[in-house]
Short mmCIF file of C-alpha atoms in Angstrom, two decimals:
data_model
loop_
_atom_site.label_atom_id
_atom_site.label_comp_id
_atom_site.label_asym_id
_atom_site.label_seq_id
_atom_site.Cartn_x
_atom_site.Cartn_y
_atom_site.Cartn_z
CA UNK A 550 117.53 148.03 58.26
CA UNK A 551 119.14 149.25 55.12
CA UNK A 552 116.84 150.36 52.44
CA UNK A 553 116.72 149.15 48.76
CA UNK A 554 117.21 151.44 46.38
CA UNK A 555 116.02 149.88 42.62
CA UNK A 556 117.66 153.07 41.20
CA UNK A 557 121.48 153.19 42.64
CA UNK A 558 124.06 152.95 39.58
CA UNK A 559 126.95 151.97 42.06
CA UNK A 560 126.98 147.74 42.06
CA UNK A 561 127.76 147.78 46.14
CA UNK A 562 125.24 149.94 46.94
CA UNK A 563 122.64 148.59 45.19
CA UNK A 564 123.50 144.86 46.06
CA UNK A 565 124.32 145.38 49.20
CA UNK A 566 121.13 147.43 49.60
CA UNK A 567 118.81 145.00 48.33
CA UNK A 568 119.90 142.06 50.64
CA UNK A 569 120.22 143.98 53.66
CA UNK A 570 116.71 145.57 53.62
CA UNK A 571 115.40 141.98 53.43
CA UNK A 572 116.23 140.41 57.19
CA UNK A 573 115.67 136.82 56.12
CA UNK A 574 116.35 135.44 52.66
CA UNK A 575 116.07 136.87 49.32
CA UNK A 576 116.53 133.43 47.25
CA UNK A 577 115.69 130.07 48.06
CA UNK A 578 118.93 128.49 48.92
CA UNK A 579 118.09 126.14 45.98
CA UNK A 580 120.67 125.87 43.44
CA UNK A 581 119.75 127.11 39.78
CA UNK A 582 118.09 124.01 38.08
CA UNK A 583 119.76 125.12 34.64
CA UNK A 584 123.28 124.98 36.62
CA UNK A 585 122.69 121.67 38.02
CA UNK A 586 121.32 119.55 34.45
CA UNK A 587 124.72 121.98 32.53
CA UNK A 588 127.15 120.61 35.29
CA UNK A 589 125.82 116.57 35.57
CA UNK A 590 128.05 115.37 33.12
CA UNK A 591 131.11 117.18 34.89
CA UNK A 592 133.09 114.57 37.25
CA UNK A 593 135.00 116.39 39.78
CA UNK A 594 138.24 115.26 41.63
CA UNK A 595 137.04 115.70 45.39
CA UNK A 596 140.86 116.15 46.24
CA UNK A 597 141.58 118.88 43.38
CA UNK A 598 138.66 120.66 41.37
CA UNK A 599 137.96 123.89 42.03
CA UNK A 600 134.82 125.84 41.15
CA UNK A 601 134.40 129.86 40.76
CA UNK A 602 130.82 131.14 41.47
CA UNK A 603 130.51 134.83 40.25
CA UNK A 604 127.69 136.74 41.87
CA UNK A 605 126.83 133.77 44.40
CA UNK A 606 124.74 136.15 46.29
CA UNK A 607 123.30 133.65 49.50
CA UNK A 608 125.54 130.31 47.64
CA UNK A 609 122.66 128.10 46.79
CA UNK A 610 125.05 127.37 43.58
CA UNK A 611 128.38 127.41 45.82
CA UNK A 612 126.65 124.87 48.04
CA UNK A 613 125.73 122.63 45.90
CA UNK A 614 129.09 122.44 43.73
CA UNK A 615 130.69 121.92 46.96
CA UNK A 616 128.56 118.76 47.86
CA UNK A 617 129.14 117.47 44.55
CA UNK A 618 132.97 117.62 45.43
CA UNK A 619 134.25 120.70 43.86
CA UNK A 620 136.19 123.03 46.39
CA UNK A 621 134.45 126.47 45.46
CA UNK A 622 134.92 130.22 45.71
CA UNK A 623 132.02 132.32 45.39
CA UNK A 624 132.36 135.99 45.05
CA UNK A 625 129.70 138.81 45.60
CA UNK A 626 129.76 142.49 45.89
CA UNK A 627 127.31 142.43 48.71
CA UNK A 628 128.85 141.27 52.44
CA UNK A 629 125.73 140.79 53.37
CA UNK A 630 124.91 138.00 50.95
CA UNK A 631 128.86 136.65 51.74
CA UNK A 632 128.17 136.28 55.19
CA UNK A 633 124.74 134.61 54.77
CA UNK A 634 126.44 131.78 52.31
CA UNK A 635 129.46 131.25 55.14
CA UNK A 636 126.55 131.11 57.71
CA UNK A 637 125.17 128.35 55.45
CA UNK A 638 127.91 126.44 54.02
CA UNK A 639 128.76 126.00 57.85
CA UNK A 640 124.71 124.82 58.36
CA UNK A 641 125.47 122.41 55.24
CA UNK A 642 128.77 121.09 56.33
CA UNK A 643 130.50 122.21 53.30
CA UNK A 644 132.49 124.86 55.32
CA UNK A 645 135.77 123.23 54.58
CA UNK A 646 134.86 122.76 51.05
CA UNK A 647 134.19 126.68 50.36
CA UNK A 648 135.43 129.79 50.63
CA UNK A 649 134.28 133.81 49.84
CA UNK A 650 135.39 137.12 48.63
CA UNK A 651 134.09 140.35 47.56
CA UNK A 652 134.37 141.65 44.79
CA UNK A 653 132.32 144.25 42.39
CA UNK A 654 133.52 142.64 39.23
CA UNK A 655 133.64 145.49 37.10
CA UNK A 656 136.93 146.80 39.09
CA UNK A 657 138.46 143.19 40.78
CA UNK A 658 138.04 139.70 40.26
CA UNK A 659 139.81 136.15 42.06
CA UNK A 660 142.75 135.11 41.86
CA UNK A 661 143.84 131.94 40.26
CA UNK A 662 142.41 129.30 37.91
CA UNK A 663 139.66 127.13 37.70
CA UNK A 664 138.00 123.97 36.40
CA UNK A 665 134.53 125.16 36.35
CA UNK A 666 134.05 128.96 36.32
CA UNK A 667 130.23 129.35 36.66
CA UNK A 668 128.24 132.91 36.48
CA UNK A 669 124.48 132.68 36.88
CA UNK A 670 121.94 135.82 35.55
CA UNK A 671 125.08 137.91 36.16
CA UNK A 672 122.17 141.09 35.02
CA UNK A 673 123.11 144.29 37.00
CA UNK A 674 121.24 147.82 36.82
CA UNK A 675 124.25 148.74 38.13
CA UNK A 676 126.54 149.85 35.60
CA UNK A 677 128.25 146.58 34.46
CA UNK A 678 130.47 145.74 31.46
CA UNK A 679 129.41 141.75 31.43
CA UNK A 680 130.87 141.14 28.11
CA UNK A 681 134.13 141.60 29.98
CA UNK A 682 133.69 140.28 33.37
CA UNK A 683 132.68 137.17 31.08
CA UNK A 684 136.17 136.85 29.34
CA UNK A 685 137.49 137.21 32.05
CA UNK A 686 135.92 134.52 33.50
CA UNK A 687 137.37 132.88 30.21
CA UNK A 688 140.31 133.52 31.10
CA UNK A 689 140.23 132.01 34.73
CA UNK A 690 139.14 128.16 33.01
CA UNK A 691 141.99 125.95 33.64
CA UNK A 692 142.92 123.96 30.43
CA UNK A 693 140.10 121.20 30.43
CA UNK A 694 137.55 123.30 32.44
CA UNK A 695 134.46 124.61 31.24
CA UNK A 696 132.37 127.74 31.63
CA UNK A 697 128.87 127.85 32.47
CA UNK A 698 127.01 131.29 31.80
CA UNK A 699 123.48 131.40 32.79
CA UNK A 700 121.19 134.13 31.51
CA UNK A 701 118.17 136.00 30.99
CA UNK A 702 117.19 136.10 27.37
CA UNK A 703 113.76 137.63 28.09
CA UNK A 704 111.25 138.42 30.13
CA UNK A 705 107.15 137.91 30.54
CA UNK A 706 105.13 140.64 28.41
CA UNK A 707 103.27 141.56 31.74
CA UNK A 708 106.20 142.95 33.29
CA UNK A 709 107.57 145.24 30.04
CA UNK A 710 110.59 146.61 29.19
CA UNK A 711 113.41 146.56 31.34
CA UNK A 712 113.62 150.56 31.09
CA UNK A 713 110.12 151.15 32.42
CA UNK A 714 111.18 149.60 35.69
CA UNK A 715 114.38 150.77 36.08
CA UNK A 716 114.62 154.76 33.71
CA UNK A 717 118.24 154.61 32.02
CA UNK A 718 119.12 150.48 32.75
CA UNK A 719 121.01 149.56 30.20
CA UNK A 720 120.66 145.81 30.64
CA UNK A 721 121.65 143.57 27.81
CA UNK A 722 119.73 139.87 27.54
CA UNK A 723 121.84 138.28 24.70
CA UNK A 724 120.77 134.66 23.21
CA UNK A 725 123.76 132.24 23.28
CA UNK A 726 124.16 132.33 20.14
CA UNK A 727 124.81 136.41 20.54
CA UNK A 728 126.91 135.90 23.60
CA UNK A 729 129.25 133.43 22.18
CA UNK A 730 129.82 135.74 19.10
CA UNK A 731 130.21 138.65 21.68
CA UNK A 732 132.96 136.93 23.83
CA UNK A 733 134.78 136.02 20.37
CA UNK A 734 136.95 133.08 22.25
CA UNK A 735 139.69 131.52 19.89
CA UNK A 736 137.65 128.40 18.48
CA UNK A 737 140.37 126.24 18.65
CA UNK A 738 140.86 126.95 22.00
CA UNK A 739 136.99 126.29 23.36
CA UNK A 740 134.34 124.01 22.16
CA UNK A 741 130.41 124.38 22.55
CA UNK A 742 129.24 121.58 24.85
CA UNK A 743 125.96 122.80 25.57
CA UNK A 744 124.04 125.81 24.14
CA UNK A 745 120.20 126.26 24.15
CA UNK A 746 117.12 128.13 25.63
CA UNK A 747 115.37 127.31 28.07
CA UNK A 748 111.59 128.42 28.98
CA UNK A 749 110.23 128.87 32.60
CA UNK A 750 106.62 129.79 33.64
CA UNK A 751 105.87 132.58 35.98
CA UNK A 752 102.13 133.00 37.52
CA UNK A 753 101.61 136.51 39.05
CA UNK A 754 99.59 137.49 41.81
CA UNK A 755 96.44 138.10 39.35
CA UNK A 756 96.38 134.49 38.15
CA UNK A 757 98.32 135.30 34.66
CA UNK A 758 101.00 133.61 33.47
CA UNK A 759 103.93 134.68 31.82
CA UNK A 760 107.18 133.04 30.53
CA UNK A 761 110.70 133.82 30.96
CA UNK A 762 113.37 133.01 28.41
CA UNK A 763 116.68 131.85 30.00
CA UNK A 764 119.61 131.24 27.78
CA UNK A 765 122.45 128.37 28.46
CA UNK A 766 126.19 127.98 27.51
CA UNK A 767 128.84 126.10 28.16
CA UNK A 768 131.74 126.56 27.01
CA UNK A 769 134.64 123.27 27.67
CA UNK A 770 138.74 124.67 26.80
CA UNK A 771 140.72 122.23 25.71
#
């Protein structure tokens, strides 16, 4: 079994390492509840929309696009965390409505366009330019698709600053507010449909409780 290494500044190596040293499941399989109340309003054709997932990791979010109707690609860096979504798409029945590639998204990304181009805390410790994986993503919404960007805004007190658990991270946790100023999309191209916060409570293993700050925006092109 591989072993995970918190400190690796290569994306595949550290990806890969942390779901291979875990032999079962790192996530849930549940899709992100932010995801799922950002995409209700969003009607899919089952015959023709199509769905990008960007750092799907085991698909909980690829699986349940694709049994909403969307035909989905979900894209990793880690094969290990690709093969475990195939293995359950297959387990879902969804195989035929899903497909997915590797890719460390700071050097290749899908081909194609999309209706819904989706990217859930896309945080790496991992060197990672987000700001432009995420216009790129821009770039990949088909006229009259949306994307959906998911995000850490901050974290509980108890567990500190990002730097203390990781020396030299360089993780940014922008508001949406910041990260719509930071992607600086034409406005007469894209229009706001949903931006807010979002607050989640963690209890830790010594009864405390701490809260987590997630940040929300969608962004519809006309």
């Amino acid at each position: 079994m591989s072993r995970f290494d918190p400190t690796a500044r290569d994306a595949e190596e550290l990806w890969e390492g942390m779901y291979a040293a875990h032999g079962g499941h790192v996530w849930t399989g549940r899709p992100n509840a932010a995801l799922v109340e950002a995409t209700a309003d969003l009607t899919p054709d089952t015959t023709t929309s199509t769905a990008l997932d960007l750092g799907c990791g085991e698909g909980g979010d690829v699986l349940f696009l694709a049994s909403r109707g969307w035909h989905v690609t979900g894209v990793d860096v880690s094969g290990t965390a690709l093969d475990r979504a195939r293995a359950h798409a297959a387990e879902a029945g969804v195989a035929d409505r899903t497909r997915f590639e590797r890719h460390d998204l700071g050097v290749s990304f899908p081909d194609g366009t999309f209706d819904l181009v989706t990217a859930s805390f896309l945080h790496s410790y991992a060197f990672l330019d987000r700001a432009a994986v995420l216009r790129r993503a821009a770039e990949a919404v088909a006229p009259g698709g949306s994307l959906l960007v998911v995000g850490h805004v901050s974290r509980p007190e108890q567990l500190g600053p990002l730097g203390e658990d990781f020396p030299g991270a360089d993780v940014a946790l922008p508001d949406p507010d910041e990260l719509l100023a930071t992607l600086a999309l034409p406005s007469q191209d894209w229009t706001a449909a949903r931006k807010e916060l979002l607050e989640r409570t963690t209890t830790f293993e010594d009864g405390t409780e701490g809260v987590w700050r997630d940040g929300v925006l969608r962004l519809d092109r006309r």
